[in-house]
Amino acid sequence: MAKVQSRNSLSFVILSIFVIFYLNNIVVDGKSSFGKVLDPVKMGLKKEKLSHFRVYWHDIVGGKNPTAVPVANAPGTKKSPTAFGMITMIDDPITEGPELSSKLIGRAQGLYASASLGELGLLMNMNFAFMVGKYNGSTISIMGRNSVFRS
């Protein structure tokens, strides 16, 4: 068992060293400690491609057929003004237009969780899974913070 664990540890170290050297070779501006600019040519990308999506995501939290359903709460969630600790699973329609009745082009599937004690701030983790057209079968994964009442 120790030999297998040792071999796995060695593999991890070698992989880590490879990744560090690879990333060092594709960095253009190494001066920044927060963000770095990568050279697309060194990454094997010949031409930059830009796609612009405009979609409408419908998060239905109540009624007869909700698409967002709370699945877990922390012990103090009900007493919290921000619902801290609540986790909600989603399977929301994504449409072409702002009306829910407009053409369905995909689903937003994932979860969001109330992750702030001081304001309504959600940790959002979801996949936009497209079901029609050129991007049928493609997904965009989104993870980030949603400060619900901030503009």
CSV table of C-alpha atoms in Angstrom, one decimal:
chain,number,residue,atom,x,y,z
A,1,MET,CA,0.0,0.0,0.0
A,2,ALA,CA,2.8,2.4,0.9
A,3,LYS,CA,4.5,1.7,-2.5
A,4,VAL,CA,1.3,2.6,-4.4
A,5,GLN,CA,0.8,5.7,-2.3
A,6,SER,CA,4.4,6.7,-2.9
A,7,ARG,CA,4.0,6.1,-6.7
A,8,ASN,CA,0.9,8.3,-6.7
A,9,SER,CA,2.7,11.1,-4.8
A,10,LEU,CA,5.6,11.0,-7.2
A,11,SER,CA,3.2,11.1,-10.2
A,12,PHE,CA,1.5,14.2,-8.7
A,13,VAL,CA,4.8,16.0,-8.1
A,14,ILE,CA,5.9,15.3,-11.7
A,15,LEU,CA,2.6,16.5,-13.1
A,16,SER,CA,2.7,19.6,-10.9
A,17,ILE,CA,6.3,20.4,-12.1
A,18,PHE,CA,5.2,19.9,-15.8
A,19,VAL,CA,2.2,22.2,-15.4
A,20,ILE,CA,4.4,24.9,-13.8
A,21,PHE,CA,6.9,24.7,-16.6
A,22,TYR,CA,4.2,24.7,-19.2
A,23,LEU,CA,2.5,27.7,-17.7
A,24,ASN,CA,5.8,29.6,-17.4
A,25,ASN,CA,6.4,29.1,-21.1
A,26,ILE,CA,3.1,30.6,-22.2
A,27,VAL,CA,3.1,33.6,-20.0
A,28,VAL,CA,3.7,36.9,-21.8
A,29,ASP,CA,3.7,39.4,-18.9
A,30,GLY,CA,5.0,37.7,-15.7
A,31,LYS,CA,5.1,41.0,-13.8
A,32,SER,CA,1.6,40.9,-12.3
A,33,SER,CA,1.1,39.0,-9.1
A,34,PHE,CA,-2.7,38.8,-9.6
A,35,GLY,CA,-3.3,38.1,-13.3
A,36,LYS,CA,-1.2,37.1,-16.2
A,37,VAL,CA,-1.6,37.5,-20.0
A,38,LEU,CA,-1.1,34.3,-21.8
A,39,ASP,CA,0.3,34.1,-25.4
A,40,PRO,CA,-2.4,32.4,-27.6
A,41,VAL,CA,0.3,31.4,-30.2
A,42,LYS,CA,2.4,29.6,-27.6
A,43,MET,CA,-0.8,27.8,-26.5
A,44,GLY,CA,-1.4,26.6,-30.0
A,45,LEU,CA,-4.3,28.9,-30.8
A,46,LYS,CA,-4.0,30.4,-34.2
A,47,LYS,CA,-7.0,32.8,-34.3
A,48,GLU,CA,-9.0,34.3,-31.6
A,49,LYS,CA,-12.8,33.7,-31.9
A,50,LEU,CA,-15.4,35.7,-30.2
A,51,SER,CA,-19.0,34.5,-29.6
A,52,HIS,CA,-21.7,36.8,-28.2
A,53,PHE,CA,-24.7,35.2,-26.5
A,54,ARG,CA,-27.9,37.0,-25.5
A,55,VAL,CA,-30.2,34.6,-23.6
A,56,TYR,CA,-32.9,34.9,-21.1
A,57,TRP,CA,-32.7,32.7,-17.9
A,58,HIS,CA,-36.0,32.1,-16.1
A,59,ASP,CA,-35.6,31.1,-12.4
A,60,ILE,CA,-39.0,30.1,-11.2
A,61,VAL,CA,-39.0,29.8,-7.4
A,62,GLY,CA,-42.7,29.3,-6.7
A,63,GLY,CA,-46.0,28.3,-8.1
A,64,LYS,CA,-47.2,25.0,-9.5
A,65,ASN,CA,-44.0,24.1,-11.4
A,66,PRO,CA,-41.0,25.7,-9.8
A,67,THR,CA,-37.6,25.2,-11.6
A,68,ALA,CA,-35.6,26.2,-8.5
A,69,VAL,CA,-36.1,24.1,-5.4
A,70,PRO,CA,-34.5,24.5,-1.9
A,71,VAL,CA,-32.8,21.1,-1.0
A,72,ALA,CA,-30.9,21.9,2.2
A,73,ASN,CA,-30.7,24.4,5.0
A,74,ALA,CA,-28.3,25.0,7.8
A,75,PRO,CA,-29.6,24.9,11.4
A,76,GLY,CA,-29.9,28.7,11.5
A,77,THR,CA,-31.2,29.4,8.0
A,78,LYS,CA,-34.8,30.1,9.0
A,79,LYS,CA,-33.6,32.7,11.6
A,80,SER,CA,-31.1,34.3,9.2
A,81,PRO,CA,-32.1,37.6,7.4
A,82,THR,CA,-30.0,36.4,4.4
A,83,ALA,CA,-31.2,32.7,4.4
A,84,PHE,CA,-27.5,31.9,5.1
A,85,GLY,CA,-26.9,28.2,4.5
A,86,MET,CA,-29.8,27.5,2.1
A,87,ILE,CA,-28.9,25.5,-1.0
A,88,THR,CA,-31.2,25.5,-4.0
A,89,MET,CA,-31.0,23.2,-7.1
A,90,ILE,CA,-32.1,24.6,-10.4
A,91,ASP,CA,-33.2,23.3,-13.8
A,92,ASP,CA,-34.3,26.6,-15.4
A,93,PRO,CA,-35.3,27.3,-19.0
A,94,ILE,CA,-33.2,29.5,-21.2
A,95,THR,CA,-35.1,31.2,-23.9
A,96,GLU,CA,-34.4,33.2,-27.0
A,97,GLY,CA,-36.6,36.1,-25.8
A,98,PRO,CA,-37.6,37.6,-22.5
A,99,GLU,CA,-41.0,35.9,-22.4
A,100,LEU,CA,-41.1,32.4,-20.9
A,101,SER,CA,-43.2,31.4,-23.9
A,102,SER,CA,-40.4,32.3,-26.4
A,103,LYS,CA,-38.3,29.6,-28.0
A,104,LEU,CA,-36.6,27.3,-25.6
A,105,ILE,CA,-32.9,27.1,-26.5
A,106,GLY,CA,-31.4,25.4,-23.4
A,107,ARG,CA,-31.4,24.8,-19.7
A,108,ALA,CA,-29.5,26.4,-16.8
A,109,GLN,CA,-28.8,23.5,-14.4
A,110,GLY,CA,-26.9,23.6,-11.2
A,111,LEU,CA,-27.3,25.2,-7.8
A,112,TYR,CA,-27.1,28.4,-5.8
A,113,ALA,CA,-26.4,28.8,-2.1
A,114,SER,CA,-26.9,31.7,0.3
A,115,ALA,CA,-23.3,32.3,1.3
A,116,SER,CA,-23.3,35.7,3.0
A,117,LEU,CA,-24.2,36.6,6.6
A,118,GLY,CA,-24.5,40.4,5.9
A,119,GLU,CA,-26.4,40.7,2.6
A,120,LEU,CA,-28.2,38.4,0.2
A,121,GLY,CA,-25.2,37.1,-1.6
A,122,LEU,CA,-25.4,33.8,-3.5
A,123,LEU,CA,-22.7,31.4,-4.6
A,124,MET,CA,-23.9,30.4,-8.1
A,125,ASN,CA,-22.7,27.3,-9.9
A,126,MET,CA,-24.5,26.2,-13.1
A,127,ASN,CA,-24.2,25.0,-16.6
A,128,PHE,CA,-26.0,26.6,-19.5
A,129,ALA,CA,-26.7,23.6,-21.6
A,130,PHE,CA,-27.7,24.5,-25.2
A,131,MET,CA,-30.2,22.3,-27.0
A,132,VAL,CA,-30.7,23.9,-30.4
A,133,GLY,CA,-28.9,25.4,-33.4
A,134,LYS,CA,-25.2,25.8,-33.9
A,135,TYR,CA,-24.4,25.3,-30.2
A,136,ASN,CA,-26.6,22.3,-29.6
A,137,GLY,CA,-24.8,20.0,-27.1
A,138,SER,CA,-22.5,22.8,-25.9
A,139,THR,CA,-22.3,24.1,-22.4
A,140,ILE,CA,-21.1,27.2,-20.7
A,141,SER,CA,-20.1,26.7,-17.1
A,142,ILE,CA,-20.7,29.6,-14.7
A,143,MET,CA,-19.5,30.0,-11.2
A,144,GLY,CA,-19.5,33.2,-9.2
A,145,ARG,CA,-21.1,35.5,-6.7
A,146,ASN,CA,-24.5,37.1,-7.2
A,147,SER,CA,-25.0,40.1,-5.0
A,148,VAL,CA,-28.8,40.0,-5.4
A,149,PHE,CA,-29.8,43.5,-4.4
A,150,ARG,CA,-26.7,45.4,-5.8
A,151,SER,CA,-26.8,46.9,-9.2
